[in-house]
mmCIF file of C-alpha atoms in Angstrom:
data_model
loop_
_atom_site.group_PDB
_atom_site.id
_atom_site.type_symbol
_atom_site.label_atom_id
_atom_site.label_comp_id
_atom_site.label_asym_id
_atom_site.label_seq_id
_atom_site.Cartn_x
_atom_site.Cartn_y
_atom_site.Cartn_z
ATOM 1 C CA UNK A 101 0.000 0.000 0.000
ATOM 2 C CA UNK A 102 1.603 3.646 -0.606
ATOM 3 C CA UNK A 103 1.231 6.034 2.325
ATOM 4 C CA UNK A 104 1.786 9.798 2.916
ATOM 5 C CA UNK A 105 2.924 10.255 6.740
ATOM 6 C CA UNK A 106 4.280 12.960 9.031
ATOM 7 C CA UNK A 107 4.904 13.189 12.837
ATOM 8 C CA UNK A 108 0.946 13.548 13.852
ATOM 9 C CA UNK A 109 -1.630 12.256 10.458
ATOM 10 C CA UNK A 110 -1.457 10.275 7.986
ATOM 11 C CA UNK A 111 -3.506 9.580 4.574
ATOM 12 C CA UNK A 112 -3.298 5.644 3.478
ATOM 13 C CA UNK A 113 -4.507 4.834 -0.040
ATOM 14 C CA UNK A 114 -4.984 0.818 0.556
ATOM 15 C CA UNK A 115 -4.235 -1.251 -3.200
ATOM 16 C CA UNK A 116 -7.139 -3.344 -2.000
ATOM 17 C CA UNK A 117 -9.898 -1.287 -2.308
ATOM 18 C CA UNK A 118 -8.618 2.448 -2.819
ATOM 19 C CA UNK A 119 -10.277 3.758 0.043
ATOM 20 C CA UNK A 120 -8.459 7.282 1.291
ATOM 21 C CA UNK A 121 -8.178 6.878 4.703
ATOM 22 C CA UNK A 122 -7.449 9.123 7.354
ATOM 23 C CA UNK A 123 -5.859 9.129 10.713
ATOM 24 C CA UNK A 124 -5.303 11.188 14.405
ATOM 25 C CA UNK A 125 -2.966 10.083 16.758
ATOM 26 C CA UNK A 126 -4.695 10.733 19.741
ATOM 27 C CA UNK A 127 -2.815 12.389 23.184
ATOM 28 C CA UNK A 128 -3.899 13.278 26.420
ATOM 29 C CA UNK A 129 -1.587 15.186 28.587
ATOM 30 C CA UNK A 130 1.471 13.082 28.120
ATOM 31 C CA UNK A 131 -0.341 9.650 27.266
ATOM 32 C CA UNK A 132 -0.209 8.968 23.571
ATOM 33 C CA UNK A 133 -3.922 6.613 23.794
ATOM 34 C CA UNK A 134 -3.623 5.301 20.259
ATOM 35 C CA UNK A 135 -5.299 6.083 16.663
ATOM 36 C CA UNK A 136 -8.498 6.903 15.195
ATOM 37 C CA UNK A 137 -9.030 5.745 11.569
ATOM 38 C CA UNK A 138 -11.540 6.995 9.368
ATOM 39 C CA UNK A 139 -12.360 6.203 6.167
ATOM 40 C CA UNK A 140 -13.760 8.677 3.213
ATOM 41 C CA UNK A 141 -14.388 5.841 0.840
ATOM 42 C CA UNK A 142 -13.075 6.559 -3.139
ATOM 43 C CA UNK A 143 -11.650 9.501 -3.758
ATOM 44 C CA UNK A 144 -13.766 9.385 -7.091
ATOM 45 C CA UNK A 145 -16.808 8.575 -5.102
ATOM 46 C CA UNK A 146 -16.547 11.709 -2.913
ATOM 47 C CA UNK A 147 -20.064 13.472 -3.038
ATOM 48 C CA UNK A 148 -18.342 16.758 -1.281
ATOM 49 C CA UNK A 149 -14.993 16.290 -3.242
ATOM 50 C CA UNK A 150 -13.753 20.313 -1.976
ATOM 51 C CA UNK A 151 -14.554 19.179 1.342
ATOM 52 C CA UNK A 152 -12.927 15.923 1.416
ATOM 53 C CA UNK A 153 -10.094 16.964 -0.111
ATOM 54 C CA UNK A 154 -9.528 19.973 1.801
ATOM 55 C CA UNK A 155 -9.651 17.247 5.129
ATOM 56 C CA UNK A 156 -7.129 14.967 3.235
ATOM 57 C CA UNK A 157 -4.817 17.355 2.595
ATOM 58 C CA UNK A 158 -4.931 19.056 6.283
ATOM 59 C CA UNK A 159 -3.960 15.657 7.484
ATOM 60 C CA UNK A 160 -1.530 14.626 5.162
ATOM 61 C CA UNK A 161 0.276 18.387 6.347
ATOM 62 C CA UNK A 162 1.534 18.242 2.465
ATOM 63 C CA UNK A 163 1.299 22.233 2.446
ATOM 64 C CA UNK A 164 3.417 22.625 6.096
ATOM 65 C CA UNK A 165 6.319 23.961 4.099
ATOM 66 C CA UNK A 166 4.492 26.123 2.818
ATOM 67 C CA UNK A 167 2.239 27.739 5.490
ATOM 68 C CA UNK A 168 2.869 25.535 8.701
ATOM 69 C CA UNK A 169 -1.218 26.136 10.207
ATOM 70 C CA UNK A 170 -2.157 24.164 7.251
ATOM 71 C CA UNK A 171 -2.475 21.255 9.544
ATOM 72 C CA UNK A 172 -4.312 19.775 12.219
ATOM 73 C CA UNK A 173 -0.329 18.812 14.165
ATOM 74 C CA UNK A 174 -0.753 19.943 17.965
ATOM 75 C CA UNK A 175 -4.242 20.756 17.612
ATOM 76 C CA UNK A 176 -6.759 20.260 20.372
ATOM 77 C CA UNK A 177 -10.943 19.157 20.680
ATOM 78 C CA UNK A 178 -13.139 20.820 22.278
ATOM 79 C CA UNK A 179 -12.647 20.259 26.400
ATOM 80 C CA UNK A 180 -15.650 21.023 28.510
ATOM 81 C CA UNK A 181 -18.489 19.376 29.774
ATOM 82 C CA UNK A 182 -20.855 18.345 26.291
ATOM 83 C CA UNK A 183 -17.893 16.452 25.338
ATOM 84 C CA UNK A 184 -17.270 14.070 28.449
ATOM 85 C CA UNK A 185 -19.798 11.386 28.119
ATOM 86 C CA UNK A 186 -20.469 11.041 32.209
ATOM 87 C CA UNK A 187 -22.028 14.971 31.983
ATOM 88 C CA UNK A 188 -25.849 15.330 31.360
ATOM 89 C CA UNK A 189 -24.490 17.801 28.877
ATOM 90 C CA UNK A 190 -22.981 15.432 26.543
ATOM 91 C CA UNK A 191 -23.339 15.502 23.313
ATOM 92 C CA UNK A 192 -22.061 12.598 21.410
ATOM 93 C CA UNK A 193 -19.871 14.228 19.815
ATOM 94 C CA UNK A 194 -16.283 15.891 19.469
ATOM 95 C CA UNK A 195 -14.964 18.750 18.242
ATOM 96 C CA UNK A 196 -11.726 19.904 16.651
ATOM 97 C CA UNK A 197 -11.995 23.458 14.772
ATOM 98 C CA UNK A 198 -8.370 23.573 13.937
ATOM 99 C CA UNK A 199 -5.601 26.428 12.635
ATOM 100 C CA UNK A 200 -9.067 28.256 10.146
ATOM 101 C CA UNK A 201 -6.337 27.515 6.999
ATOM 102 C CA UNK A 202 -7.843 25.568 4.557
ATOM 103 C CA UNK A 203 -5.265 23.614 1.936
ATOM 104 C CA UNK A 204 -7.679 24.445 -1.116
ATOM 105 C CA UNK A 205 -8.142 27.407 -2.757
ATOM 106 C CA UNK A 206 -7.324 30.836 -0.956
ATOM 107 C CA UNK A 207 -6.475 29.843 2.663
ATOM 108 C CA UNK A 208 -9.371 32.038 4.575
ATOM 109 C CA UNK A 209 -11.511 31.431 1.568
ATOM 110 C CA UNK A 210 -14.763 29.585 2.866
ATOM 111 C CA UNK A 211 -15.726 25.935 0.806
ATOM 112 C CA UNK A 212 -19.000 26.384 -0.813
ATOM 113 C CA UNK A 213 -20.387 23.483 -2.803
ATOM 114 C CA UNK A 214 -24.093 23.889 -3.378
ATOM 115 C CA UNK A 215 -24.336 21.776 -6.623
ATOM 116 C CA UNK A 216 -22.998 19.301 -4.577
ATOM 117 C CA UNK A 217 -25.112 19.486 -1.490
ATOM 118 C CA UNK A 218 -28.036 19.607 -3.672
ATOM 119 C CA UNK A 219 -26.982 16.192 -4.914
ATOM 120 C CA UNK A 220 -26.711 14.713 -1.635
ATOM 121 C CA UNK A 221 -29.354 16.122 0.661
ATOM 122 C CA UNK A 222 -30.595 13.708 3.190
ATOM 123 C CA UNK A 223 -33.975 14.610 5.118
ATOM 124 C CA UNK A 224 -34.210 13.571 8.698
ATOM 125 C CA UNK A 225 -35.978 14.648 11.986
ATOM 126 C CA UNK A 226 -36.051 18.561 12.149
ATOM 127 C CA UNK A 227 -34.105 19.506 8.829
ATOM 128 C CA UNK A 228 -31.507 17.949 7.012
ATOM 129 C CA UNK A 229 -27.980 16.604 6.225
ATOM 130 C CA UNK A 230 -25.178 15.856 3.980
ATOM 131 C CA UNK A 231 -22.545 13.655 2.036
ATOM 132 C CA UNK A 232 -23.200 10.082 3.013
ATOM 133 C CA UNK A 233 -26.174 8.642 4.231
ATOM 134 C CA UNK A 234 -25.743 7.185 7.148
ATOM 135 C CA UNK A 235 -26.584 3.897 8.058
ATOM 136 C CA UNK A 236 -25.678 1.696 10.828
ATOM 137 C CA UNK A 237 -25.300 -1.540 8.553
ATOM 138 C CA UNK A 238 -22.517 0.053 6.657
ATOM 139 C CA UNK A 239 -20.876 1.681 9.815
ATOM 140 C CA UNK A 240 -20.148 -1.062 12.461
ATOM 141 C CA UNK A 241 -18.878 1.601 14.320
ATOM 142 C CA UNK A 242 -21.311 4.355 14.470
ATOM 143 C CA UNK A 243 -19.394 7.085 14.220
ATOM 144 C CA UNK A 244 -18.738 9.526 11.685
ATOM 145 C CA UNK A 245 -16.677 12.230 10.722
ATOM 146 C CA UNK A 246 -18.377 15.536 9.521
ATOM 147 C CA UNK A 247 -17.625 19.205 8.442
ATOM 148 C CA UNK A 248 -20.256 22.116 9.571
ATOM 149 C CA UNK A 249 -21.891 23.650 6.665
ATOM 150 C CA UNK A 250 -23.392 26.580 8.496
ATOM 151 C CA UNK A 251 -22.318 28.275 11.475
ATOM 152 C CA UNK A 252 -18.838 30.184 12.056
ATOM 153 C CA UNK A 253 -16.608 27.417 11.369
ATOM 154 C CA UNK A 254 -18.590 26.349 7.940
ATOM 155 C CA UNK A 255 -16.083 25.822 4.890
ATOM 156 C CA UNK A 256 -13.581 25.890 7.242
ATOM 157 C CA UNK A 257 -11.079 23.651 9.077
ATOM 158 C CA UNK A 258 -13.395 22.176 12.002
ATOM 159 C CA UNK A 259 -14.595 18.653 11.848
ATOM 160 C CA UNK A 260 -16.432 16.690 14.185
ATOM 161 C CA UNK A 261 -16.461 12.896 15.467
ATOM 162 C CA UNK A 262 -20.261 12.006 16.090
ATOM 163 C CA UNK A 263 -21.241 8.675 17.735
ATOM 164 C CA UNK A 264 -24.837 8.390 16.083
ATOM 165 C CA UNK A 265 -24.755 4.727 16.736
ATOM 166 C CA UNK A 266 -24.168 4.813 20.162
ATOM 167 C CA UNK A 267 -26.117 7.776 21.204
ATOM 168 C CA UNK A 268 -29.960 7.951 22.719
ATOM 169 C CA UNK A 269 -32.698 7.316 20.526
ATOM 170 C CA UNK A 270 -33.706 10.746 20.549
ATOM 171 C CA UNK A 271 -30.849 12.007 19.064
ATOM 172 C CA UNK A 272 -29.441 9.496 16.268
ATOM 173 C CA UNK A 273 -29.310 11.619 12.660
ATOM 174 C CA UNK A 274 -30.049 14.705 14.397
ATOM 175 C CA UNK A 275 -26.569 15.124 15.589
ATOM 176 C CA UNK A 276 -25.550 15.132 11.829
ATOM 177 C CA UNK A 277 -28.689 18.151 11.085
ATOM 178 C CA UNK A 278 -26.597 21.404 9.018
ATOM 179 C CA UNK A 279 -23.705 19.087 8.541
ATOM 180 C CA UNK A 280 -21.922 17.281 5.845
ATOM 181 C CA UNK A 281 -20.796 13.524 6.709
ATOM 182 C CA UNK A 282 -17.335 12.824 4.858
ATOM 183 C CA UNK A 283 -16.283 9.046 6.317
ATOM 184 C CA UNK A 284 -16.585 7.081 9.036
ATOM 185 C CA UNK A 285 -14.639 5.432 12.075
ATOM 186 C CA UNK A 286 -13.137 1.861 10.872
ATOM 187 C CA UNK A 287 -11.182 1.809 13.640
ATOM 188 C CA UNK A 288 -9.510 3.286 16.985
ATOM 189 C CA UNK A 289 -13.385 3.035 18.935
ATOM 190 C CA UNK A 290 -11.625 2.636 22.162
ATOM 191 C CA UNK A 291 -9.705 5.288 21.383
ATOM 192 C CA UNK A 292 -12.908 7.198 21.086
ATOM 193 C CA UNK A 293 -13.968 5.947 24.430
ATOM 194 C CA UNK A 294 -11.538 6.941 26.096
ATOM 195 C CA UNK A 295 -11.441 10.441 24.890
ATOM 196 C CA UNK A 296 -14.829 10.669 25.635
ATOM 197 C CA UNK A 297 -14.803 9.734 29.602
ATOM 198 C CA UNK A 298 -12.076 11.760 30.553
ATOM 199 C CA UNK A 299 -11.779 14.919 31.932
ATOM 200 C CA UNK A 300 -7.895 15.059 32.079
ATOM 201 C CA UNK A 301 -7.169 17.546 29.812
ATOM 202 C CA UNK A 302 -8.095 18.063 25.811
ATOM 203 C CA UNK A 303 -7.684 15.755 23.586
ATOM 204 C CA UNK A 304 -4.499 16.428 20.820
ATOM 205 C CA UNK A 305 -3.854 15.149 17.959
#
C-alpha cells in the first residue's frame, strides 16, 4: 500500500480497495492513547470532493512547508463538559476546529459546494444533512466524521467525530442536522472511548 505520513496524520490509499483513509494520533496530557481511523471511501466517489479533499490534505500536512497552520499537528478538541460522556451535557460528539487555513483554494476562503449538497441532501428529523447517508449496517462503528456547513466554522477547518450509533434514541441523525458527513470510524473506537470519559485535559492530535 503507498502512504503519505508525518509526525501527527497520515492519509493511506490501501491497493485493496482504494479507500483514502485518514488518521489522528490521539494524546492526552502526556499519554499517547492510540489512533483513530476513518475512512472517506473513493476519492472518485466523494459526493463533497472540496470538502474531502480539503480534510485529506490538512492531514496529510503536504502544504506545512508552505504555510505551517495548514495542519491539524498539535491541535486540540473541544474540552468542557458536552464532550465528556459522564455529563448530562454530553453531546455525542467531538470537536476539533483547527488552525481556520484551509489547503484548497485561498487559505481564509470559505468551501462552498451547493451543486454538490443539492446532490446529496438527506432529510431527517427537524431539517436535514449531507454527504453520506448514514446507516448503521454500513458503519459497524457508528461514528462519523463531519464538516459544519453553516455556522462560524462552515467551509472551514473544524470537523467533528459524532457517535450516532451509540447515542440515545432521541438524538441518532439529528446530531448530523446542518452538517456534511465525509467518512466514518473503521477503527480506533476505544480510542474514542476513552477520549470521551475523561476529563484530564483536551484531547491532541
Amino acid at each position: 500500500s503507498k502512504s503519505n505520513s508525518n509526525d501527527g496524520d497520515t492519509i493511506q490509499e490501501s491497493e485493496d480497495e482504494k479507500s483514502t483513509r485518514v488518521y489522528f494520533d490521539i494524546s492526552i496530557g502526556d499519554d499517547e492513547i492510540g489512533r483513530l481511523v476513518f475512512n472517506l471511501g473513493r476519492s472518485e466517489n466523494y459526493l463533497l470532493p472540496k470538502h474531502s479533499e480539503n480534510l485529506v490534505k490538512l492531514c496529510s500536512g503536504d502544504l506545512r512547508p508552505i504555510d505551517p497552520r495548514c495542519s491539524y499537528i498539535k491541535c486540540s478538541f473541544k474540552h468542557s463538559p458536552q464532550f465528556v460522556e459522564t455529563m448530562p451535557q454530553y453531546r455525542w460528539a467531538h470537536v476539533l476546529d483547527g488552525k481556520g487555513r484551509n489547503a484548497i483554494g485561498q487559505a481564509t476562503d470559505r468551501i462552498t459546494d451547493p451543486e454538490g449538497m443539492r446532490k446529496c441532501t438527506h432529510k431527517c428529523y427537524g431539517g436535514v444533512y449531507y454527504g453520506l447517508k448514514y446507516d448503521e449496517s454500513i458503519y459497524e462503528s457508528g461514528v462519523v466524521l463531519t464538516v459544519p456547513l453553516v455556522g462560524q466554522y462552515r467551509g472551514s477547518t473544524s470537523f467533528s467525530i459524532v457517535r450516532v450509533g451509540e447515542s440515545p434514541q432521541e438524538w441518532q441523525e439529528k446530531l448530523l442536522l446542518n452538517s456534511a458527513v465525509l467518512g466514518w470510524l473503521e477503527s480506533g473506537l476505544e480510542v474514542l472511548q476513552i477520549m470521551a470519559r475523561q476529563t484530564r485535559a483536551p484531547p491532541v492530535v
